[in-house]
Amino acid sequence: MAFQYQILAQQIAQKIYCGELAVGQRLSSLRQFAELQKVSLNTAKSCYELLEAQGLIFVKEKSGYFVQALPNSPQIAVPDHPDFQSRPREVSNLELQIQIHEAAINNKLIHLGSIQLSPNLVPIEALRRSIQRALKHSKPEDFLYNDRQGHLQLREALSAHWAEDGFYIAKEDIYISNGCMPALSIMIQSLTQVGDSVIVPTPNYNGQLQLLALLKRKIIEIPANTEGFDLDRLEQEMQSPGVKICLLTANFQNPLGFCLSNAEKERIAQLAAKYQCYVIEDDIYAECSFNAKRPLPIKYWDQQGYVVYCSSVSKSLSTSYRVGWFCLPQRLQHLHARLILQNVSVNTPLQLGLADMIYSRAYRQHLSELRPKLMAQVEQYRQFIQQAFHGVSIRLNQPQGSYALWLQFPEQVDSLALYYYAQQYSINIVPGIIFGEDHRYNNCIRLNAGHELSQEVQDAIMLLADWVRGELSTKSVA
């Protein structure tokens, strides 16, 4: 578990990055801060020293502590997004979707494509210790075919873990899967049929769109932006014939990074019940919040059992740790037998290892250390991108959690052409064309900020910037 001074420093850092605390603003004195937060003077001093070490505040002799100017800190404009008419349609460009997805997970390329954590942010030793302990204390029956619903020990651990975060899901309702995407696939197939329509906000995670295309489901897009999406439009489309489910991410959506308010999440749960339209909630990024406390899911406000909660540890722990889950509300318990047959059993040692990490508090400790690192790293990327593209009218999201960056260029820039150019130099990015239909986002790219901003990554971003400048110059002359 994080120390109190680390939690307080993280909260102040978030206010600095978001502009809530202005550059040059004087902070409370150590004594005032200690009294306000009801902590000791030593805790207050440790908090300020950590912020000073991170380059976020500075001290003036006999004057106090002040907010430090971040390098190149002028605000970057956030991307704008078009409005459009929503209608049922098939996902196009499936072959391109698959091609770009395969490239995005190619570890031989520079890691700006797939949203994944650097190995340096993965608690490898803690994972190893938990798996070793789990094997040491395992029972003979753990080496037989296991319960397809998932090992009881992990389901109990997850239930307790979430209860600590403020929401409760019974262990009986949790089903362990081989990651989040298999969980989504099972629930989409269970609640819809081929040809049915699924509501998705766009731009939307391309992996979800690819999944829906492979399952031969249609999509109904509703416009999204860096603040969220239009709930009135969502309500309107929930009433459309043939619509049975929505596929939503409320916490740090990929690629925009928005986090809906509690009031918006509550309204979504109410709309789902009112129109009997199930919400499949993909909450895979919630534990990558930049705040000390993770945001609540839509599921928290689900009174009638119309929200199916899905997630995994692939974004908060490791992409290779293929353990996810879906949580079945009582309303859908009649699907239990079918889901058990569809669900593929998950490696038992991995399940027990994760359960041990949760019970030993190693996972909680990892999250408390990861969040401030991610927040600082994402901001480093944003500031460097601003420098690299100096003179180019770019727009860039400012996520409140996670590490996906959505970069928008002037309309003349073809991000698919940029994608193919970057491939020649072993640089992997994801072009905006596959995050929605009608080429709406063709002047956008998504970047991964989960790896350190190394010299190699900086050089790659500079190469992208030079190409964009060249394109704009050529088209300006033309």
Coordinates of N, CA and C in Angstrom, one line a residue, residues 54-131:
Q54 N 10.3 15.5 -8.1 CA 9.7 15.3 -9.4 C 9.7 16.5 -10.3
G55 N 10.2 17.6 -9.8 CA 10.3 18.9 -10.6 C 8.9 19.6 -10.8
L56 N 8.0 19.3 -9.8 CA 6.7 19.9 -9.9 C 6.5 21.1 -9.1
I57 N 7.3 21.3 -8.0 CA 7.3 22.5 -7.2 C 8.7 22.9 -6.8
F58 N 8.9 24.1 -6.4 CA 10.2 24.6 -5.9 C 10.0 25.4 -4.7
V59 N 11.1 25.6 -4.0 CA 11.0 26.3 -2.7 C 11.8 27.6 -2.8
K60 N 11.2 28.7 -2.3 CA 11.9 30.0 -2.2 C 12.3 30.2 -0.8
E61 N 13.5 30.5 -0.5 CA 13.9 30.7 0.9 C 13.1 31.8 1.5
K62 N 12.6 31.5 2.7 CA 11.7 32.4 3.5 C 10.4 32.8 2.8
S63 N 10.1 32.2 1.7 CA 8.8 32.5 1.0 C 7.9 31.4 0.9
G64 N 8.4 30.1 0.9 CA 7.5 29.0 0.8 C 7.7 28.2 -0.5
Y65 N 6.7 27.3 -0.7 CA 6.7 26.4 -1.9 C 5.8 26.9 -3.0
F66 N 6.2 26.8 -4.2 CA 5.5 27.3 -5.4 C 5.4 26.2 -6.5
V67 N 4.4 26.3 -7.3 CA 4.2 25.4 -8.5 C 5.3 25.7 -9.5
Q68 N 6.0 24.7 -9.9 CA 7.1 24.9 -11.0 C 6.4 24.9 -12.4
A69 N 7.0 25.7 -13.3 CA 6.6 25.7 -14.7 C 7.0 24.4 -15.3
L70 N 6.1 23.6 -15.9 CA 6.4 22.4 -16.6 C 7.1 22.8 -18.0
P71 N 8.0 22.0 -18.5 CA 8.6 22.4 -19.7 C 7.6 22.5 -20.8
N72 N 7.7 23.6 -21.6 CA 6.8 23.8 -22.7 C 5.3 23.6 -22.3
S73 N 4.9 24.2 -21.2 CA 3.6 23.9 -20.6 C 2.4 24.6 -21.2
P74 N 2.5 25.4 -22.2 CA 1.2 26.0 -22.8 C 0.2 24.9 -23.1
Q75 N -1.0 25.1 -22.9 CA -2.0 24.1 -23.1 C -2.1 23.7 -24.6
I76 N -2.2 22.4 -24.8 CA -2.4 21.9 -26.1 C -3.9 21.7 -26.4
A77 N -4.3 22.2 -27.5 CA -5.8 22.1 -27.9 C -6.2 20.6 -27.9
V78 N -7.4 20.3 -27.4 CA -7.8 18.9 -27.5 C -8.5 18.6 -28.9
P79 N -8.5 17.4 -29.3 CA -9.0 17.1 -30.6 C -10.5 17.4 -30.7
D80 N -10.9 17.9 -31.9 CA -12.3 18.1 -32.1 C -12.9 16.9 -32.9
H81 N -14.2 16.7 -32.8 CA -14.7 15.5 -33.4 C -16.0 15.8 -34.2
P82 N -16.3 15.2 -35.3 CA -17.5 15.5 -36.1 C -18.7 14.9 -35.5
D83 N -19.8 15.6 -35.7 CA -21.1 15.0 -35.5 C -21.6 14.2 -36.7
F84 N -22.4 13.2 -36.5 CA -22.9 12.5 -37.7 C -24.2 11.7 -37.3
Q85 N -24.9 11.3 -38.3 CA -26.1 10.5 -38.1 C -25.8 9.1 -37.8
S86 N -26.5 8.6 -36.8 CA -26.2 7.2 -36.4 C -27.2 6.2 -37.1
R87 N -26.6 5.1 -37.6 CA -27.4 4.1 -38.3 C -26.8 2.8 -38.2
P88 N -27.5 1.7 -38.3 CA -26.9 0.4 -38.3 C -26.1 0.2 -39.5
R89 N -24.9 -0.4 -39.3 CA -24.0 -0.6 -40.5 C -23.0 -1.7 -40.1
E90 N -22.4 -2.3 -41.1 CA -21.3 -3.3 -40.9 C -20.0 -2.6 -40.7
V91 N -19.1 -3.2 -40.0 CA -17.7 -2.6 -39.8 C -17.0 -2.9 -41.1
S92 N -16.4 -1.8 -41.7 CA -15.7 -2.0 -43.0 C -14.2 -2.2 -42.7
N93 N -13.5 -2.5 -43.8 CA -12.0 -2.6 -43.7 C -11.6 -3.6 -42.7
L94 N -12.2 -4.8 -42.7 CA -11.8 -5.8 -41.8 C -10.4 -6.3 -42.0
E95 N -10.0 -6.5 -43.3 CA -8.7 -6.9 -43.6 C -7.6 -5.9 -43.1
L96 N -7.9 -4.6 -43.3 CA -7.0 -3.6 -42.9 C -7.0 -3.6 -41.3
Q97 N -8.1 -3.8 -40.7 CA -8.2 -3.9 -39.2 C -7.2 -4.9 -38.7
I98 N -7.3 -6.1 -39.3 CA -6.5 -7.3 -38.9 C -5.0 -7.0 -39.2
Q99 N -4.7 -6.4 -40.3 CA -3.3 -6.1 -40.7 C -2.7 -5.2 -39.7
I100 N -3.4 -4.1 -39.4 CA -2.9 -3.1 -38.4 C -2.8 -3.7 -37.0
H101 N -3.8 -4.5 -36.6 CA -3.7 -5.1 -35.3 C -2.5 -6.0 -35.2
E102 N -2.2 -6.8 -36.2 CA -1.0 -7.7 -36.2 C 0.3 -6.9 -36.1
A103 N 0.3 -5.8 -36.8 CA 1.5 -4.9 -36.7 C 1.7 -4.3 -35.4
A104 N 0.5 -3.9 -34.8 CA 0.6 -3.2 -33.5 C 1.1 -4.1 -32.4
I105 N 1.1 -5.4 -32.5 CA 1.6 -6.3 -31.4 C 2.9 -6.9 -31.8
N106 N 3.5 -6.4 -32.8 CA 4.9 -6.8 -33.3 C 5.9 -6.2 -32.4
N107 N 6.5 -7.0 -31.5 CA 7.5 -6.5 -30.5 C 8.8 -6.1 -31.1
K108 N 9.0 -6.4 -32.4 CA 10.2 -6.0 -33.1 C 10.2 -4.5 -33.6
L109 N 9.0 -3.9 -33.5 CA 8.8 -2.5 -33.9 C 8.9 -1.6 -32.7
I110 N 9.1 -0.3 -32.9 CA 9.1 0.6 -31.8 C 7.7 0.7 -31.2
H111 N 7.6 0.7 -29.9 CA 6.3 0.5 -29.3 C 5.5 1.7 -29.2
L112 N 4.9 2.2 -30.3 CA 4.0 3.3 -30.3 C 2.6 2.9 -30.7
G113 N 2.4 1.6 -31.0 CA 1.1 1.1 -31.5 C 0.3 0.5 -30.4
S114 N 0.4 -0.7 -30.1 CA -0.4 -1.4 -29.1 C -0.3 -0.8 -27.7
I115 N -1.4 -0.6 -27.1 CA -1.4 0.0 -25.7 C -1.0 -1.0 -24.7
Q116 N 0.2 -0.9 -24.3 CA 0.8 -1.9 -23.3 C 1.9 -1.2 -22.5
L117 N 2.0 -1.8 -21.3 CA 3.0 -1.2 -20.4 C 4.4 -1.7 -20.7
S118 N 5.4 -0.9 -20.5 CA 6.8 -1.3 -20.6 C 7.1 -2.4 -19.6
P119 N 7.9 -3.4 -20.0 CA 8.3 -4.4 -19.0 C 8.9 -3.8 -17.7
N120 N 9.5 -2.6 -17.8 CA 10.0 -2.0 -16.6 C 8.9 -1.5 -15.6
L121 N 7.7 -1.5 -16.1 CA 6.6 -1.1 -15.2 C 5.8 -2.3 -14.7
V122 N 6.3 -3.5 -15.1 CA 5.6 -4.8 -14.7 C 6.3 -5.3 -13.4
P123 N 5.6 -5.6 -12.3 CA 6.2 -6.0 -11.1 C 6.7 -7.5 -11.2
I124 N 7.7 -7.7 -12.0 CA 8.1 -9.1 -12.3 C 8.4 -9.9 -11.1
E125 N 9.2 -9.3 -10.1 CA 9.5 -10.1 -8.9 C 8.3 -10.4 -8.1
A126 N 7.4 -9.5 -7.9 CA 6.2 -9.7 -7.1 C 5.4 -10.8 -7.8
L127 N 5.3 -10.8 -9.1 CA 4.5 -11.8 -9.8 C 5.2 -13.2 -9.6
R128 N 6.5 -13.2 -9.7 CA 7.2 -14.5 -9.5 C 7.0 -15.0 -8.1
R129 N 7.1 -14.1 -7.1 CA 6.9 -14.6 -5.7 C 5.5 -15.1 -5.5
S130 N 4.5 -14.4 -6.1 CA 3.1 -14.9 -5.9 C 2.8 -16.2 -6.6
I131 N 3.4 -16.4 -7.8 CA 3.2 -17.7 -8.4 C 3.9 -18.8 -7.7

